[in-house]
Short mmCIF file of C-alpha atoms in Angstrom, two decimals:
data_model
loop_
_atom_site.label_atom_id
_atom_site.label_comp_id
_atom_site.label_asym_id
_atom_site.label_seq_id
_atom_site.Cartn_x
_atom_site.Cartn_y
_atom_site.Cartn_z
CA MET A 372 12.48 8.56 1.21
CA THR A 373 11.12 7.67 -2.21
CA PHE A 374 10.02 8.84 -5.59
CA SER A 375 7.09 7.26 -7.41
CA ILE A 376 4.71 7.58 -10.34
CA LEU A 377 1.17 6.32 -10.84
CA ALA A 378 -0.32 6.50 -14.36
CA PHE A 379 -3.39 5.51 -16.43
CA ASP A 380 -2.83 4.13 -19.86
CA ASP A 381 -5.57 5.42 -22.21
CA GLU A 382 -4.72 2.85 -24.88
CA THR A 383 -5.16 -0.21 -22.72
CA GLY A 384 -7.11 1.03 -19.71
CA ARG A 385 -4.47 -0.33 -17.46
CA ILE A 386 -3.06 1.35 -14.28
CA GLY A 387 0.57 1.20 -13.36
CA GLY A 388 3.16 2.48 -10.97
CA ALA A 389 6.86 2.64 -10.56
CA ALA A 390 8.96 3.66 -7.59
CA ALA A 391 12.57 3.73 -6.33
CA THR A 392 14.16 4.46 -2.91
CA GLY A 393 17.39 4.55 -1.04
CA ASN A 394 16.12 1.80 1.22
CA LEU A 395 15.00 -1.81 1.00
CA CYS A 396 11.90 -3.28 -0.66
CA VAL A 397 10.18 -0.34 -2.21
CA GLY A 398 7.66 -2.46 -4.03
CA GLY A 399 6.45 -4.05 -0.85
CA TRP A 400 6.37 -0.88 1.11
CA VAL A 401 5.05 1.70 -1.44
CA LEU A 402 3.07 0.30 -4.39
CA ARG A 403 -0.41 -1.20 -4.22
CA ALA A 404 -2.74 -1.79 -7.19
CA ASP A 405 -6.01 -3.52 -7.93
CA SER A 406 -7.71 -3.58 -11.29
CA LEU A 407 -11.09 -3.02 -9.66
CA ALA A 408 -9.91 -0.25 -7.35
CA GLY A 409 -6.93 1.78 -8.68
CA ALA A 410 -3.46 2.32 -7.26
CA SER A 411 -1.73 3.79 -4.32
CA ALA A 412 1.80 4.88 -3.54
CA SER A 413 2.26 5.26 0.28
CA GLN A 414 5.62 6.59 1.21
CA GLY A 415 7.22 9.30 3.40
CA ALA A 416 9.34 9.51 6.56
CA TYR A 417 7.06 7.05 8.38
CA PRO A 418 5.06 5.38 5.57
CA SER A 419 1.78 3.64 6.30
CA THR A 420 1.20 0.37 4.45
CA LEU A 421 -2.26 0.59 6.12
CA TRP A 422 -2.98 3.72 4.12
CA GLY A 423 -2.17 1.94 0.91
CA GLU A 424 -4.26 -0.98 1.69
CA GLU A 425 -7.29 0.96 3.01
CA ALA A 426 -7.18 3.31 -0.04
CA LEU A 427 -7.68 0.38 -2.35
CA ARG A 428 -10.47 -0.94 -0.22
CA MET A 429 -12.25 2.39 -0.20
CA MET A 430 -11.86 2.98 -3.94
CA ARG A 431 -13.02 -0.53 -4.75
CA ASN A 432 -16.16 0.25 -2.77
CA GLY A 433 -16.83 3.38 -4.85
CA LYS A 434 -14.96 6.21 -3.26
CA THR A 435 -13.07 8.57 -5.58
CA ALA A 436 -9.36 9.16 -5.14
CA THR A 437 -10.13 12.60 -3.60
CA GLU A 438 -12.57 11.22 -1.24
CA THR A 439 -10.32 8.40 -0.09
CA LEU A 440 -7.37 10.72 0.41
CA GLY A 441 -9.42 13.09 2.54
CA ALA A 442 -10.68 10.35 4.87
CA LEU A 443 -7.35 8.72 5.37
CA VAL A 444 -5.43 12.00 6.02
CA SER A 445 -8.05 13.49 8.33
CA ALA A 446 -8.17 10.33 10.53
CA ASP A 447 -4.38 9.89 11.03
CA THR A 448 -2.52 12.15 13.53
CA GLY A 449 0.75 11.03 11.91
CA ALA A 450 -0.24 12.31 8.44
CA VAL A 451 2.35 15.09 8.68
CA HIS A 452 5.07 12.38 8.39
CA ARG A 453 3.44 10.57 5.39
CA GLN A 454 3.02 11.04 1.66
CA LEU A 455 0.23 9.32 -0.28
CA ALA A 456 -0.65 9.33 -4.02
CA LEU A 457 -3.81 7.82 -5.27
CA MET A 458 -5.38 6.98 -8.64
CA ASP A 459 -8.85 5.44 -9.01
CA THR A 460 -10.14 3.37 -11.89
CA GLN A 461 -11.30 6.44 -13.77
CA GLY A 462 -7.81 7.85 -13.76
CA LYS A 463 -8.62 10.56 -11.24
CA THR A 464 -5.81 11.45 -8.88
CA ALA A 465 -5.09 12.93 -5.43
CA VAL A 466 -1.90 13.43 -3.43
CA HIS A 467 -0.88 14.37 0.12
CA THR A 468 2.60 15.46 1.28
CA GLY A 469 2.93 15.82 5.07
CA ILE A 470 4.95 18.87 6.09
CA GLU A 471 7.31 16.81 8.33
CA ASN A 472 8.66 14.77 5.42
CA VAL A 473 12.30 15.45 4.64
CA ASP A 474 13.05 17.98 1.92
CA ALA A 475 13.19 18.23 -0.93
CA LYS A 476 9.58 16.94 -1.17
CA HIS A 477 7.20 17.63 -4.05
CA ALA A 478 4.22 16.15 -5.96
CA ILE A 479 2.49 16.91 -9.27
CA ALA A 480 -0.94 15.54 -10.08
CA GLU A 481 -3.34 15.65 -13.01
CA ASP A 482 -5.95 13.29 -14.44
CA GLY A 483 -4.16 10.07 -15.39
CA LEU A 484 -0.84 10.94 -13.77
CA VAL A 485 0.56 11.63 -10.33
CA VAL A 486 4.21 11.87 -9.39
CA SER A 487 5.52 12.39 -5.82
CA GLY A 488 8.65 12.10 -3.68
CA ASN A 489 10.50 13.13 -0.67
CA MET A 490 14.11 13.12 0.66
CA LEU A 491 15.07 14.12 -2.89
CA LYS A 492 18.11 16.05 -4.03
CA SER A 493 15.80 18.68 -5.40
CA VAL A 494 12.23 19.14 -6.74
CA ASP A 495 13.70 18.69 -10.22
CA VAL A 496 13.49 14.93 -9.64
CA ILE A 497 9.68 15.08 -9.69
CA GLU A 498 9.63 17.54 -12.57
CA ALA A 499 11.84 15.31 -14.61
CA ILE A 500 9.66 12.15 -13.92
CA PHE A 501 6.48 14.02 -14.91
CA SER A 502 7.86 15.62 -18.06
CA THR A 503 9.51 12.43 -19.21
CA TYR A 504 6.44 10.38 -18.85
CA LYS A 505 4.36 12.97 -20.69
CA ALA A 506 6.84 13.03 -23.61
CA SER A 507 6.92 9.28 -24.09
CA GLY A 508 3.38 8.66 -25.27
CA ILE A 509 4.06 6.30 -28.20
CA GLN A 510 6.12 3.82 -26.21
CA PRO A 511 4.71 0.73 -24.38
CA PHE A 512 3.21 1.48 -20.97
CA GLU A 513 5.83 -0.38 -19.03
CA ASP A 514 8.74 1.31 -20.79
CA ARG A 515 7.16 4.64 -20.22
CA LEU A 516 7.05 4.05 -16.49
CA ILE A 517 10.63 2.77 -16.24
CA LYS A 518 11.91 5.68 -18.46
CA ALA A 519 10.17 8.08 -16.10
CA ILE A 520 11.91 6.85 -12.96
CA GLU A 521 15.22 6.68 -14.88
CA ALA A 522 14.78 10.41 -15.52
CA GLY A 523 14.10 10.92 -11.84
CA GLN A 524 17.43 9.19 -10.97
CA ASN A 525 19.31 11.28 -13.58
CA ALA A 526 17.78 14.52 -12.16
CA GLY A 527 19.21 13.94 -8.71
CA SER A 528 17.34 10.90 -7.18
CA ASP A 529 16.93 10.16 -3.53
CA PHE A 530 19.75 12.11 -2.02
CA ARG A 531 21.13 8.95 -0.40
CA GLY A 532 21.30 7.09 -3.74
CA LEU A 533 19.14 4.15 -4.63
CA MET A 534 18.81 0.56 -3.24
CA SER A 535 15.46 -0.75 -4.59
CA ALA A 536 12.98 -0.19 -7.44
CA ALA A 537 9.61 -1.60 -8.51
CA LEU A 538 7.16 -1.70 -11.32
CA LYS A 539 3.47 -2.79 -11.02
CA ILE A 540 0.68 -2.87 -13.58
CA VAL A 541 -2.89 -4.02 -13.34
CA GLY A 542 -5.90 -4.18 -15.65
CA ARG A 543 -9.12 -6.10 -16.11
CA ASN A 544 -7.75 -7.47 -19.45
CA CYS A 545 -4.29 -8.57 -18.29
CA ALA A 546 -2.53 -10.62 -15.64
CA PRO A 547 -0.87 -8.54 -12.83
CA TYR A 548 2.69 -7.49 -13.72
CA ASP A 549 4.76 -6.97 -10.64
CA LEU A 550 8.49 -6.68 -10.83
CA ARG A 551 10.66 -5.84 -7.85
CA ILE A 552 14.36 -5.32 -7.20
CA ASP A 553 14.68 -5.28 -3.43
CA TYR A 554 18.41 -4.73 -2.86
CA HIS A 555 20.86 -3.65 -5.54
CA GLN A 556 23.56 -1.19 -6.24
CA ALA A 557 21.77 -0.15 -9.49
CA PRO A 558 18.18 -1.00 -8.89
CA ILE A 559 16.48 0.86 -11.82
CA LYS A 560 18.89 -0.70 -14.27
CA ALA A 561 18.23 -4.06 -12.79
CA LEU A 562 14.53 -3.39 -12.96
CA ARG A 563 14.81 -2.64 -16.70
CA ASP A 564 16.87 -5.78 -17.20
CA LEU A 565 14.19 -7.79 -15.44
CA HIS A 566 11.46 -6.23 -17.51
CA GLU A 567 13.39 -7.04 -20.75
CA ARG A 568 13.68 -10.63 -19.63
CA ALA A 569 9.98 -10.77 -19.07
CA GLN A 570 9.31 -9.79 -22.65
CA SER A 571 10.46 -13.14 -23.96
CA PRO A 572 7.99 -14.97 -26.30
CA GLU A 573 7.78 -17.88 -23.82
CA TYR A 574 6.86 -15.68 -20.84
CA HIS A 575 4.24 -13.76 -22.94
CA GLN A 576 2.69 -17.05 -24.26
CA TRP A 577 2.27 -18.06 -20.60
CA LEU A 578 0.79 -14.70 -19.60
CA ASP A 579 -1.73 -15.02 -22.44
CA ARG A 580 -3.11 -18.17 -20.76
CA VAL A 581 -3.43 -16.70 -17.25
CA PRO A 582 -6.99 -15.82 -16.06
CA THR A 583 -7.90 -12.08 -15.99
CA GLU A 584 -10.97 -10.16 -14.61
CA ASP A 585 -12.45 -9.99 -18.10
CA ASN A 586 -11.50 -13.55 -18.97
CA PRO A 587 -11.49 -15.63 -15.76
CA ASN A 588 -11.76 -19.10 -17.33
CA ARG A 589 -8.57 -19.05 -19.45
CA PRO A 590 -7.16 -21.49 -20.51
CA ALA A 591 -10.36 -23.52 -20.35
CA ASP A 592 -11.97 -21.35 -23.00
CA GLY A 593 -8.91 -21.49 -25.27
CA GLU A 594 -8.82 -17.71 -25.85
#
């Protein structure tokens, strides 16, 4: 009941995801990310938040995206009702789409990028997200992800319309960036508006003082 994108930003080494759905709280249900593990998008007719959490645990412990996906899918008799996209810290991807998810369902995966969705107006939604992200390489990472899901909406979207949208970015050199619109008539537009508010100088000055994996002592070290 969702479309999502996970991507690896070569310029910064960060991993990010964006998602939208015709139901509530897509950020809480679908997107998971950890700078030491990677990212997951767990969705589908009967999505498993357990899959999303366990995927991060396995990848943090050294499993690749492909190994993690295989282990989770093979152990779950409900896998036919679920969809899972994974990206590990090396940017390697894997994706599963259970056959019992509602059409249209589709996924595209390559190194550094995986797009998936179900209950879509058509597979064109996934194609549009993928191609739009690929064509937006000179833009900031956050904007590329939002622009990609905007393209998915314009290409047909979740066939029920949209109710929630989310953006999540992690990296060893940055504070987590986690924006969620949980209930809105135009959630992707609201997500973009929220992102633009978060670009204020005051907010960025604060973010520059928040501890990160690579710099855990800020602001004590003054850098």
